[in-house]
Amino acid sequence: ILGFSTPPGRLSMMAFVLNALTCALGLLYFIRRGKQCLDFTVTVHFFHLLGCWIYNSHFPSTLTWWLVHIVCTALMAAIGEYLCMRIELREIPLNSAPKSNV
């Protein structure tokens, strides 16, 4: 079903890309560590590969399936790591106590 030439194929690929973007936001809210984003991304896509393998009763062998998932893995890891690093690199407030007028 994944393919560039048919509208359902393009719609499916767009759904995978949008899923990668929303999962990158999930990495931001659940993982919160830039160094762990790639690990969790590869783990999620590995479990998806296993689920597809079990559901279809054969290993995915089409080139478009692999290309879409490699691109989605890279997008999810890169955007998730970027978002997590932005949160990690925020300035830490040093003086949280209010100033006193003495």
mmCIF file with all atom_site columns, C-alpha atoms in Angstrom:
data_model
loop_
_atom_site.group_PDB
_atom_site.id
_atom_site.type_symbol
_atom_site.label_atom_id
_atom_site.label_alt_id
_atom_site.label_comp_id
_atom_site.label_asym_id
_atom_site.label_entity_id
_atom_site.label_seq_id
_atom_site.pdbx_PDB_ins_code
_atom_site.Cartn_x
_atom_site.Cartn_y
_atom_site.Cartn_z
_atom_site.occupancy
_atom_site.B_iso_or_equiv
_atom_site.pdbx_formal_charge
_atom_site.auth_seq_id
_atom_site.auth_comp_id
_atom_site.auth_asym_id
_atom_site.auth_atom_id
_atom_site.pdbx_PDB_model_num
ATOM 1   C CA . ILE A 1 1   ? 0.000  0.000   0.000  1.00 0.00 ? 1   ILE A CA 1
ATOM 2   C CA . LEU A 1 2   ? 2.979  2.330   0.488  1.00 0.00 ? 2   LEU A CA 1
ATOM 3   C CA . GLY A 1 3   ? 3.890  3.983   -2.779 1.00 0.00 ? 3   GLY A CA 1
ATOM 4   C CA . PHE A 1 4   ? 4.432  7.352   -4.380 1.00 0.00 ? 4   PHE A CA 1
ATOM 5   C CA . SER A 1 5   ? 2.181  6.733   -7.374 1.00 0.00 ? 5   SER A CA 1
ATOM 6   C CA . THR A 1 6   ? -1.210 6.190   -5.723 1.00 0.00 ? 6   THR A CA 1
ATOM 7   C CA . PRO A 1 7   ? -3.149 8.587   -3.487 1.00 0.00 ? 7   PRO A CA 1
ATOM 8   C CA . PRO A 1 8   ? -3.692 5.957   -0.730 1.00 0.00 ? 8   PRO A CA 1
ATOM 9   C CA . GLY A 1 9   ? 0.050  5.272   -0.744 1.00 0.00 ? 9   GLY A CA 1
ATOM 10  C CA . ARG A 1 10  ? 0.906  8.951   -0.416 1.00 0.00 ? 10  ARG A CA 1
ATOM 11  C CA . LEU A 1 11  ? -1.689 9.335   2.340  1.00 0.00 ? 11  LEU A CA 1
ATOM 12  C CA . SER A 1 12  ? -0.207 6.381   4.241  1.00 0.00 ? 12  SER A CA 1
ATOM 13  C CA . MET A 1 13  ? 3.292  7.812   3.959  1.00 0.00 ? 13  MET A CA 1
ATOM 14  C CA . MET A 1 14  ? 2.055  11.193  5.172  1.00 0.00 ? 14  MET A CA 1
ATOM 15  C CA . ALA A 1 15  ? 0.407  9.453   8.120  1.00 0.00 ? 15  ALA A CA 1
ATOM 16  C CA . PHE A 1 16  ? 3.725  7.796   9.005  1.00 0.00 ? 16  PHE A CA 1
ATOM 17  C CA . VAL A 1 17  ? 5.545  11.141  8.856  1.00 0.00 ? 17  VAL A CA 1
ATOM 18  C CA . LEU A 1 18  ? 2.905  12.854  11.007 1.00 0.00 ? 18  LEU A CA 1
ATOM 19  C CA . ASN A 1 19  ? 3.142  9.948   13.437 1.00 0.00 ? 19  ASN A CA 1
ATOM 20  C CA . ALA A 1 20  ? 6.905  10.456  13.658 1.00 0.00 ? 20  ALA A CA 1
ATOM 21  C CA . LEU A 1 21  ? 6.377  14.143  14.448 1.00 0.00 ? 21  LEU A CA 1
ATOM 22  C CA . THR A 1 22  ? 3.823  13.448  17.170 1.00 0.00 ? 22  THR A CA 1
ATOM 23  C CA . CYS A 1 23  ? 6.026  10.717  18.631 1.00 0.00 ? 23  CYS A CA 1
ATOM 24  C CA . ALA A 1 24  ? 8.869  13.247  18.770 1.00 0.00 ? 24  ALA A CA 1
ATOM 25  C CA . LEU A 1 25  ? 6.614  15.361  20.991 1.00 0.00 ? 25  LEU A CA 1
ATOM 26  C CA . GLY A 1 26  ? 5.984  12.226  23.035 1.00 0.00 ? 26  GLY A CA 1
ATOM 27  C CA . LEU A 1 27  ? 9.726  11.847  23.486 1.00 0.00 ? 27  LEU A CA 1
ATOM 28  C CA . LEU A 1 28  ? 9.818  15.401  24.799 1.00 0.00 ? 28  LEU A CA 1
ATOM 29  C CA . TYR A 1 29  ? 7.106  14.813  27.388 1.00 0.00 ? 29  TYR A CA 1
ATOM 30  C CA . PHE A 1 30  ? 7.891  11.248  28.447 1.00 0.00 ? 30  PHE A CA 1
ATOM 31  C CA . ILE A 1 31  ? 11.643 10.782  27.993 1.00 0.00 ? 31  ILE A CA 1
ATOM 32  C CA . ARG A 1 32  ? 12.997 14.326  28.489 1.00 0.00 ? 32  ARG A CA 1
ATOM 33  C CA . ARG A 1 33  ? 16.605 13.230  27.852 1.00 0.00 ? 33  ARG A CA 1
ATOM 34  C CA . GLY A 1 34  ? 18.314 13.998  24.568 1.00 0.00 ? 34  GLY A CA 1
ATOM 35  C CA . LYS A 1 35  ? 20.730 11.095  24.866 1.00 0.00 ? 35  LYS A CA 1
ATOM 36  C CA . GLN A 1 36  ? 17.929 8.547   25.200 1.00 0.00 ? 36  GLN A CA 1
ATOM 37  C CA . CYS A 1 37  ? 15.818 9.703   22.236 1.00 0.00 ? 37  CYS A CA 1
ATOM 38  C CA . LEU A 1 38  ? 17.581 7.543   19.653 1.00 0.00 ? 38  LEU A CA 1
ATOM 39  C CA . ASP A 1 39  ? 17.314 4.456   21.883 1.00 0.00 ? 39  ASP A CA 1
ATOM 40  C CA . PHE A 1 40  ? 13.589 4.860   22.430 1.00 0.00 ? 40  PHE A CA 1
ATOM 41  C CA . THR A 1 41  ? 12.973 5.696   18.775 1.00 0.00 ? 41  THR A CA 1
ATOM 42  C CA . VAL A 1 42  ? 14.743 2.588   17.533 1.00 0.00 ? 42  VAL A CA 1
ATOM 43  C CA . THR A 1 43  ? 12.961 0.485   20.161 1.00 0.00 ? 43  THR A CA 1
ATOM 44  C CA . VAL A 1 44  ? 9.524  1.768   19.111 1.00 0.00 ? 44  VAL A CA 1
ATOM 45  C CA . HIS A 1 45  ? 10.235 1.145   15.424 1.00 0.00 ? 45  HIS A CA 1
ATOM 46  C CA . PHE A 1 46  ? 11.669 -2.302  16.197 1.00 0.00 ? 46  PHE A CA 1
ATOM 47  C CA . PHE A 1 47  ? 8.460  -3.265  17.997 1.00 0.00 ? 47  PHE A CA 1
ATOM 48  C CA . HIS A 1 48  ? 6.507  -1.921  15.021 1.00 0.00 ? 48  HIS A CA 1
ATOM 49  C CA . LEU A 1 49  ? 8.602  -4.120  12.722 1.00 0.00 ? 49  LEU A CA 1
ATOM 50  C CA . LEU A 1 50  ? 7.840  -7.149  14.904 1.00 0.00 ? 50  LEU A CA 1
ATOM 51  C CA . GLY A 1 51  ? 4.134  -6.291  14.937 1.00 0.00 ? 51  GLY A CA 1
ATOM 52  C CA . CYS A 1 52  ? 4.057  -5.971  11.139 1.00 0.00 ? 52  CYS A CA 1
ATOM 53  C CA . TRP A 1 53  ? 5.945  -9.231  10.784 1.00 0.00 ? 53  TRP A CA 1
ATOM 54  C CA . ILE A 1 54  ? 3.513  -11.099 13.035 1.00 0.00 ? 54  ILE A CA 1
ATOM 55  C CA . TYR A 1 55  ? 0.412  -9.480  11.534 1.00 0.00 ? 55  TYR A CA 1
ATOM 56  C CA . ASN A 1 56  ? 1.378  -10.133 7.894  1.00 0.00 ? 56  ASN A CA 1
ATOM 57  C CA . SER A 1 57  ? 3.026  -13.521 8.574  1.00 0.00 ? 57  SER A CA 1
ATOM 58  C CA . HIS A 1 58  ? 6.085  -12.519 6.547  1.00 0.00 ? 58  HIS A CA 1
ATOM 59  C CA . PHE A 1 59  ? 9.000  -10.156 6.933  1.00 0.00 ? 59  PHE A CA 1
ATOM 60  C CA . PRO A 1 60  ? 8.505  -6.747  5.240  1.00 0.00 ? 60  PRO A CA 1
ATOM 61  C CA . SER A 1 61  ? 10.527 -6.804  2.049  1.00 0.00 ? 61  SER A CA 1
ATOM 62  C CA . THR A 1 62  ? 9.374  -3.841  -0.039 1.00 0.00 ? 62  THR A CA 1
ATOM 63  C CA . LEU A 1 63  ? 11.801 -1.008  -0.554 1.00 0.00 ? 63  LEU A CA 1
ATOM 64  C CA . THR A 1 64  ? 9.228  1.716   0.049  1.00 0.00 ? 64  THR A CA 1
ATOM 65  C CA . TRP A 1 65  ? 8.297  0.238   3.439  1.00 0.00 ? 65  TRP A CA 1
ATOM 66  C CA . TRP A 1 66  ? 11.928 0.330   4.547  1.00 0.00 ? 66  TRP A CA 1
ATOM 67  C CA . LEU A 1 67  ? 12.547 3.808   3.135  1.00 0.00 ? 67  LEU A CA 1
ATOM 68  C CA . VAL A 1 68  ? 9.489  5.262   4.878  1.00 0.00 ? 68  VAL A CA 1
ATOM 69  C CA . HIS A 1 69  ? 10.465 3.716   8.189  1.00 0.00 ? 69  HIS A CA 1
ATOM 70  C CA . ILE A 1 70  ? 14.094 4.790   7.963  1.00 0.00 ? 70  ILE A CA 1
ATOM 71  C CA . VAL A 1 71  ? 13.017 8.364   7.212  1.00 0.00 ? 71  VAL A CA 1
ATOM 72  C CA . CYS A 1 72  ? 10.457 8.304   10.031 1.00 0.00 ? 72  CYS A CA 1
ATOM 73  C CA . THR A 1 73  ? 13.010 6.889   12.471 1.00 0.00 ? 73  THR A CA 1
ATOM 74  C CA . ALA A 1 74  ? 15.487 9.620   11.558 1.00 0.00 ? 74  ALA A CA 1
ATOM 75  C CA . LEU A 1 75  ? 12.827 12.347  11.817 1.00 0.00 ? 75  LEU A CA 1
ATOM 76  C CA . MET A 1 76  ? 11.541 11.143  15.155 1.00 0.00 ? 76  MET A CA 1
ATOM 77  C CA . ALA A 1 77  ? 15.024 10.800  16.653 1.00 0.00 ? 77  ALA A CA 1
ATOM 78  C CA . ALA A 1 78  ? 16.354 14.110  15.321 1.00 0.00 ? 78  ALA A CA 1
ATOM 79  C CA . ILE A 1 79  ? 13.333 16.230  16.201 1.00 0.00 ? 79  ILE A CA 1
ATOM 80  C CA . GLY A 1 80  ? 12.877 14.518  19.569 1.00 0.00 ? 80  GLY A CA 1
ATOM 81  C CA . GLU A 1 81  ? 16.532 15.046  20.438 1.00 0.00 ? 81  GLU A CA 1
ATOM 82  C CA . TYR A 1 82  ? 16.373 18.672  19.311 1.00 0.00 ? 82  TYR A CA 1
ATOM 83  C CA . LEU A 1 83  ? 13.329 19.364  21.471 1.00 0.00 ? 83  LEU A CA 1
ATOM 84  C CA . CYS A 1 84  ? 14.790 17.575  24.480 1.00 0.00 ? 84  CYS A CA 1
ATOM 85  C CA . MET A 1 85  ? 18.107 19.409  24.146 1.00 0.00 ? 85  MET A CA 1
ATOM 86  C CA . ARG A 1 86  ? 16.288 22.754  24.074 1.00 0.00 ? 86  ARG A CA 1
ATOM 87  C CA . ILE A 1 87  ? 14.664 21.884  27.403 1.00 0.00 ? 87  ILE A CA 1
ATOM 88  C CA . GLU A 1 88  ? 17.926 20.564  28.885 1.00 0.00 ? 88  GLU A CA 1
ATOM 89  C CA . LEU A 1 89  ? 19.916 23.653  27.889 1.00 0.00 ? 89  LEU A CA 1
ATOM 90  C CA . ARG A 1 90  ? 17.622 26.210  29.469 1.00 0.00 ? 90  ARG A CA 1
ATOM 91  C CA . GLU A 1 91  ? 19.235 28.520  31.954 1.00 0.00 ? 91  GLU A CA 1
ATOM 92  C CA . ILE A 1 92  ? 19.032 27.479  35.572 1.00 0.00 ? 92  ILE A CA 1
ATOM 93  C CA . PRO A 1 93  ? 17.858 30.342  37.768 1.00 0.00 ? 93  PRO A CA 1
ATOM 94  C CA . LEU A 1 94  ? 20.424 30.859  40.499 1.00 0.00 ? 94  LEU A CA 1
ATOM 95  C CA . ASN A 1 95  ? 18.700 33.346  42.736 1.00 0.00 ? 95  ASN A CA 1
ATOM 96  C CA . SER A 1 96  ? 15.149 32.312  43.228 1.00 0.00 ? 96  SER A CA 1
ATOM 97  C CA . ALA A 1 97  ? 14.676 34.282  46.443 1.00 0.00 ? 97  ALA A CA 1
ATOM 98  C CA . PRO A 1 98  ? 13.159 37.729  46.112 1.00 0.00 ? 98  PRO A CA 1
ATOM 99  C CA . LYS A 1 99  ? 15.472 40.697  46.591 1.00 0.00 ? 99  LYS A CA 1
ATOM 100 C CA . SER A 1 100 ? 15.254 42.354  49.962 1.00 0.00 ? 100 SER A CA 1
ATOM 101 C CA . ASN A 1 101 ? 15.658 46.063  50.536 1.00 0.00 ? 101 ASN A CA 1
ATOM 102 C CA . VAL A 1 102 ? 17.937 46.409  53.521 1.00 0.00 ? 102 VAL A CA 1
#
